Amino acid sequence: MRIFLGVTGASGALYGARSLTALTAGGHHVGLCISDAGARVISHEILGEGPRPASYADVRERFVHRFAEGPGAVDLLDHDDIACSFASGSSGARAALIAPCSTSTLGRIAHGTGDNLIHRVAEVMLKERGDLVLIPRETPLSLIQLRNMVAVTEAGGVILPASPGLYAGPETIDDLVDFVVGKALDVLRIDHVLFTRWGEPRIATGEDAP
Ligand SMILES: Cc1cc2nc3c(=O)[nH]c(=O)nc-3n(C[C@H](O)[C@H](O)[C@H](O)COP(=O)(O)O)c2cc1C
């Protein structure tokens, strides 16, 4: 399926990274857009090169190279490219995930005052009654941010906080991130094996092997 993945400048770039890996490994065609602030956070949190990269384009390309897997495909979209197919309801794409979602992008979506491709795709999903999932990461939350979450929910979006359950026995940061990404894919009705479901035997990983 065709799905849009927006990566914005909230902490938690790994949520975007693991989403990209899960979607492409699952054979999906991902329209990926990384905001400038998203590229800053990737540079800082994933590349370990601080929040002032010399080139946003370079950060974006390295992110795709590191986290996209076959057999899916990735279109790396410019955040100003509001002429791309995902920016139009007529494109037929009906699923978008913003992971992580900054409170700034949340506010833009809640108020319909977008000025980049990520905002526009979210707007399209809401007007077309498609699936829109936002993974915000901020704490504590102001009343404004809470009200913006309510507004997006009332408009048909799903707010899925970066709030991993601990009952599945996470051992690594990837386990925590995968729980949240898996819940987002559940909402989007996309198959995955990112976490063990309650009541099912634990998924064996390579590290479990004797
Ligand atoms: C290292 C770093 C971490 C940040 N963490 C958060 C965060 O957790 N949540 C948030 O809402 N904004 C966070 N911000 C601020 C956003 O990046 C900022 O509001 C930006 O304008 C968001 O733009 P965007 O929504 O277009 O990506 C962070 C910024 C930096 C540089």
Short mmCIF file of C-alpha atoms and ligand atoms in Angstrom, two decimals:
data_model
loop_
_atom_site.label_atom_id
_atom_site.label_comp_id
_atom_site.label_asym_id
_atom_site.label_seq_id
_atom_site.Cartn_x
_atom_site.Cartn_y
_atom_site.Cartn_z
CA MET A 1 0.00 0.00 0.00
CA ARG A 2 1.04 3.64 -0.41
CA ILE A 3 1.57 5.39 2.88
CA PHE A 4 2.96 8.77 3.86
CA LEU A 5 5.48 8.98 6.69
CA GLY A 6 6.26 12.39 8.16
CA VAL A 7 9.23 12.78 10.50
CA THR A 8 9.22 16.06 12.44
CA GLY A 9 11.42 17.71 15.02
CA ALA A 10 10.20 16.14 18.25
CA SER A 11 12.63 14.04 20.21
CA GLY A 12 12.29 10.39 19.22
CA ALA A 13 13.71 10.25 15.70
CA LEU A 14 13.88 6.50 16.25
CA TYR A 15 10.08 6.34 16.01
CA GLY A 16 10.42 7.55 12.43
CA ALA A 17 13.34 5.24 11.77
CA ARG A 18 11.63 2.09 13.00
CA SER A 19 8.44 3.08 11.17
CA LEU A 20 10.37 3.40 7.92
CA THR A 21 12.02 0.02 8.43
CA ALA A 22 8.77 -1.76 9.34
CA LEU A 23 6.85 -0.26 6.42
CA THR A 24 9.48 -0.92 3.76
CA ALA A 25 10.26 -4.39 5.11
CA GLY A 26 6.52 -5.05 4.88
CA GLY A 27 6.61 -4.19 1.16
CA HIS A 28 4.87 -0.83 1.39
CA HIS A 29 5.52 2.19 -0.79
CA VAL A 30 6.46 5.01 1.55
CA GLY A 31 6.30 8.71 0.74
CA LEU A 32 8.79 10.02 3.29
CA CYS A 33 9.06 13.66 4.29
CA ILE A 34 11.44 14.91 6.97
CA SER A 35 11.07 18.49 8.21
CA ASP A 36 14.19 20.60 8.73
CA ALA A 37 13.73 20.28 12.48
CA GLY A 38 13.27 16.54 12.00
CA ALA A 39 16.63 16.44 10.23
CA ARG A 40 18.19 18.31 13.16
CA VAL A 41 16.89 15.74 15.63
CA ILE A 42 18.01 12.83 13.43
CA SER A 43 21.46 14.38 13.23
CA HIS A 44 21.58 14.76 16.99
CA GLU A 45 19.88 11.58 18.21
CA ILE A 46 20.73 9.01 15.54
CA LEU A 47 23.83 10.22 13.75
CA GLY A 48 25.40 11.63 16.92
CA GLU A 49 26.49 14.75 15.04
CA GLY A 50 24.59 17.40 16.99
CA PRO A 51 21.49 19.41 16.08
CA ARG A 52 23.15 21.71 13.51
CA PRO A 53 23.91 19.54 10.47
CA ALA A 54 25.86 21.09 7.61
CA SER A 55 23.29 19.72 5.15
CA TYR A 56 19.70 18.71 5.83
CA ALA A 57 19.64 16.86 2.49
CA ASP A 58 22.60 14.74 3.53
CA VAL A 59 20.90 13.81 6.82
CA ARG A 60 17.71 12.84 4.99
CA GLU A 61 19.53 10.65 2.49
CA ARG A 62 21.56 8.89 5.17
CA PHE A 63 18.38 8.25 7.14
CA VAL A 64 16.79 6.51 4.14
CA HIS A 65 19.94 4.57 3.36
CA ARG A 66 20.23 3.32 6.93
CA PHE A 67 16.60 2.48 7.71
CA ALA A 68 14.77 1.60 4.48
CA GLU A 69 14.65 -2.10 3.63
CA GLY A 70 13.34 -4.13 0.74
CA PRO A 71 10.98 -5.13 -0.71
CA GLY A 72 9.21 -1.80 -0.25
CA ALA A 73 10.10 1.50 -1.87
CA VAL A 74 10.72 5.04 -0.64
CA ASP A 75 10.05 8.37 -2.29
CA LEU A 76 12.02 10.96 -0.36
CA LEU A 77 9.86 14.05 -0.65
CA ASP A 78 10.92 17.64 -0.12
CA HIS A 79 9.01 19.34 2.68
CA ASP A 80 8.17 22.18 0.27
CA ASP A 81 6.95 19.85 -2.48
CA ILE A 82 3.25 20.46 -2.12
CA ALA A 83 2.90 19.50 -5.80
CA CYS A 84 3.72 15.84 -5.12
CA SER A 85 0.97 13.25 -5.43
CA PHE A 86 0.54 12.74 -1.68
CA ALA A 87 -0.46 16.41 -1.38
CA SER A 88 -3.69 15.76 -3.26
CA GLY A 89 -6.75 13.83 -2.22
CA SER A 90 -7.00 12.52 -5.77
CA SER A 91 -3.75 10.56 -5.32
CA GLY A 92 -5.73 7.83 -3.60
CA ALA A 93 -3.31 7.45 -0.68
CA ARG A 94 -5.37 7.05 2.45
CA ALA A 95 -2.88 6.53 5.27
CA ALA A 96 -0.40 8.85 6.95
CA LEU A 97 1.78 8.48 10.01
CA ILE A 98 3.71 11.32 11.61
CA ALA A 99 6.39 9.84 13.82
CA PRO A 100 7.54 11.61 15.86
CA CYS A 101 5.12 14.55 15.72
CA SER A 102 6.25 17.84 17.23
CA THR A 103 3.74 19.94 19.13
CA SER A 104 4.35 22.59 16.49
CA THR A 105 3.19 20.29 13.69
CA LEU A 106 0.33 19.11 15.92
CA GLY A 107 -0.80 22.73 16.29
CA ARG A 108 -0.61 23.39 12.56
CA ILE A 109 -2.72 20.33 11.83
CA ALA A 110 -5.22 21.10 14.58
CA HIS A 111 -5.77 24.60 13.23
CA GLY A 112 -5.57 23.91 9.51
CA THR A 113 -2.76 26.43 9.09
CA GLY A 114 -0.16 24.22 7.48
CA ASP A 115 2.70 25.53 5.40
CA ASN A 116 4.64 22.40 4.45
CA LEU A 117 4.01 18.99 2.88
CA ILE A 118 3.62 17.16 6.19
CA HIS A 119 0.88 19.55 7.29
CA ARG A 120 -0.78 19.35 3.88
CA VAL A 121 -0.87 15.54 3.83
CA ALA A 122 -2.41 15.51 7.31
CA GLU A 123 -5.02 17.98 6.12
CA VAL A 124 -5.76 15.78 3.10
CA MET A 125 -6.18 12.68 5.27
CA LEU A 126 -8.67 14.46 7.51
CA LYS A 127 -10.72 15.90 4.66
CA GLU A 128 -10.74 12.60 2.75
CA ARG A 129 -11.55 10.65 5.93
CA GLY A 130 -8.36 8.67 5.55
CA ASP A 131 -6.22 7.31 8.39
CA LEU A 132 -4.01 9.81 10.17
CA VAL A 133 -1.89 8.79 13.17
CA LEU A 134 0.29 11.25 15.07
CA ILE A 135 2.93 10.16 17.56
CA PRO A 136 3.57 13.27 19.64
CA ARG A 137 6.46 13.42 22.11
CA GLU A 138 6.38 16.11 24.72
CA THR A 139 6.03 16.21 28.47
CA PRO A 140 4.43 17.77 30.38
CA LEU A 141 1.66 18.98 28.10
CA SER A 142 0.21 22.49 28.11
CA LEU A 143 -3.51 23.11 27.88
CA ILE A 144 -2.96 24.38 24.33
CA GLN A 145 -1.26 21.13 23.30
CA LEU A 146 -3.98 19.04 24.95
CA ARG A 147 -6.67 21.06 23.18
CA ASN A 148 -4.86 20.61 19.87
CA MET A 149 -4.89 16.85 20.45
CA VAL A 150 -8.62 17.00 21.10
CA ALA A 151 -9.16 19.02 17.92
CA VAL A 152 -7.26 16.48 15.79
CA THR A 153 -9.16 13.62 17.44
CA GLU A 154 -12.50 15.32 16.80
CA ALA A 155 -11.51 15.75 13.15
CA GLY A 156 -10.86 12.01 12.81
CA GLY A 157 -7.12 11.70 13.52
CA VAL A 158 -5.60 9.37 16.10
CA ILE A 159 -3.24 10.72 18.75
CA LEU A 160 -0.91 7.89 19.72
CA PRO A 161 1.45 9.19 22.41
CA ALA A 162 5.02 7.92 22.51
CA SER A 163 4.11 5.99 25.61
CA PRO A 164 5.28 2.37 25.47
CA GLY A 165 3.70 -0.25 27.68
CA LEU A 166 6.15 -2.04 29.95
CA TYR A 167 4.14 -5.24 30.38
CA ALA A 168 5.77 -6.98 27.42
CA GLY A 169 9.16 -6.96 29.15
CA PRO A 170 11.16 -4.54 26.98
CA GLU A 171 14.91 -5.00 27.24
CA THR A 172 16.19 -2.41 24.80
CA ILE A 173 15.29 1.03 23.52
CA ASP A 174 14.32 -0.61 20.23
CA ASP A 175 11.81 -2.78 22.14
CA LEU A 176 10.22 0.36 23.61
CA VAL A 177 10.13 2.13 20.26
CA ASP A 178 8.79 -0.94 18.45
CA PHE A 179 5.89 -1.18 20.88
CA VAL A 180 4.77 2.34 19.99
CA VAL A 181 5.36 1.92 16.25
CA GLY A 182 3.52 -1.41 16.32
CA LYS A 183 0.52 0.22 17.98
CA ALA A 184 0.52 2.86 15.25
CA LEU A 185 0.60 0.18 12.54
CA ASP A 186 -2.27 -1.60 14.33
CA VAL A 187 -4.35 1.56 14.03
CA LEU A 188 -3.45 1.74 10.34
CA ARG A 189 -4.37 -1.96 9.96
CA ILE A 190 -0.87 -2.82 8.73
CA ASP A 191 0.53 -6.24 9.66
CA HIS A 192 3.73 -6.33 11.69
CA VAL A 193 5.74 -8.39 14.16
CA LEU A 194 7.09 -5.48 16.16
CA PHE A 195 5.93 -6.73 19.53
CA THR A 196 4.49 -9.80 21.16
CA ARG A 197 0.76 -9.52 21.68
CA TRP A 198 -0.64 -10.05 25.14
CA GLY A 199 -1.40 -13.72 25.63
CA GLU A 200 0.89 -14.88 22.81
CA PRO A 201 4.30 -16.56 23.25
CA ARG A 202 7.21 -14.14 23.07
CA ILE A 203 8.57 -13.62 19.54
CA ALA A 204 12.02 -15.20 19.29
CA THR A 205 14.72 -12.88 17.99
CA GLY A 206 18.19 -13.68 16.77
CA GLU A 207 19.53 -12.65 20.17
CA ASP A 208 17.37 -15.30 21.88
CA ALA A 209 19.02 -18.09 19.89
CA PRO A 210 21.38 -20.32 21.87
C1 LIG B 1 17.11 18.21 19.81
C2 LIG B 1 15.70 18.76 19.75
C3 LIG B 1 14.70 18.09 20.44
C4 LIG B 1 13.39 18.58 20.39
N1 LIG B 1 12.42 17.87 21.06
C5 LIG B 1 11.13 18.22 20.92
C6 LIG B 1 10.10 17.40 21.48
O1 LIG B 1 10.35 16.38 22.12
N2 LIG B 1 8.81 17.76 21.25
C7 LIG B 1 8.48 18.86 20.51
O2 LIG B 1 7.29 19.11 20.31
N3 LIG B 1 9.43 19.68 19.98
C8 LIG B 1 10.75 19.38 20.17
N4 LIG B 1 11.73 20.16 19.62
C9 LIG B 1 11.36 21.45 18.99
C10 LIG B 1 10.88 21.31 17.55
O3 LIG B 1 11.91 20.76 16.76
C11 LIG B 1 10.47 22.70 17.02
O4 LIG B 1 9.25 23.12 17.63
C12 LIG B 1 10.33 22.75 15.52
O5 LIG B 1 9.90 24.04 15.13
C13 LIG B 1 9.35 21.73 14.99
O6 LIG B 1 9.23 21.87 13.60
P1 LIG B 1 8.53 20.74 12.71
O7 LIG B 1 7.22 20.43 13.36
O8 LIG B 1 8.36 21.38 11.38
O9 LIG B 1 9.44 19.59 12.65
C14 LIG B 1 13.07 19.75 19.66
C15 LIG B 1 14.10 20.39 18.96
C16 LIG B 1 15.39 19.91 19.02
C17 LIG B 1 16.48 20.63 18.25
#
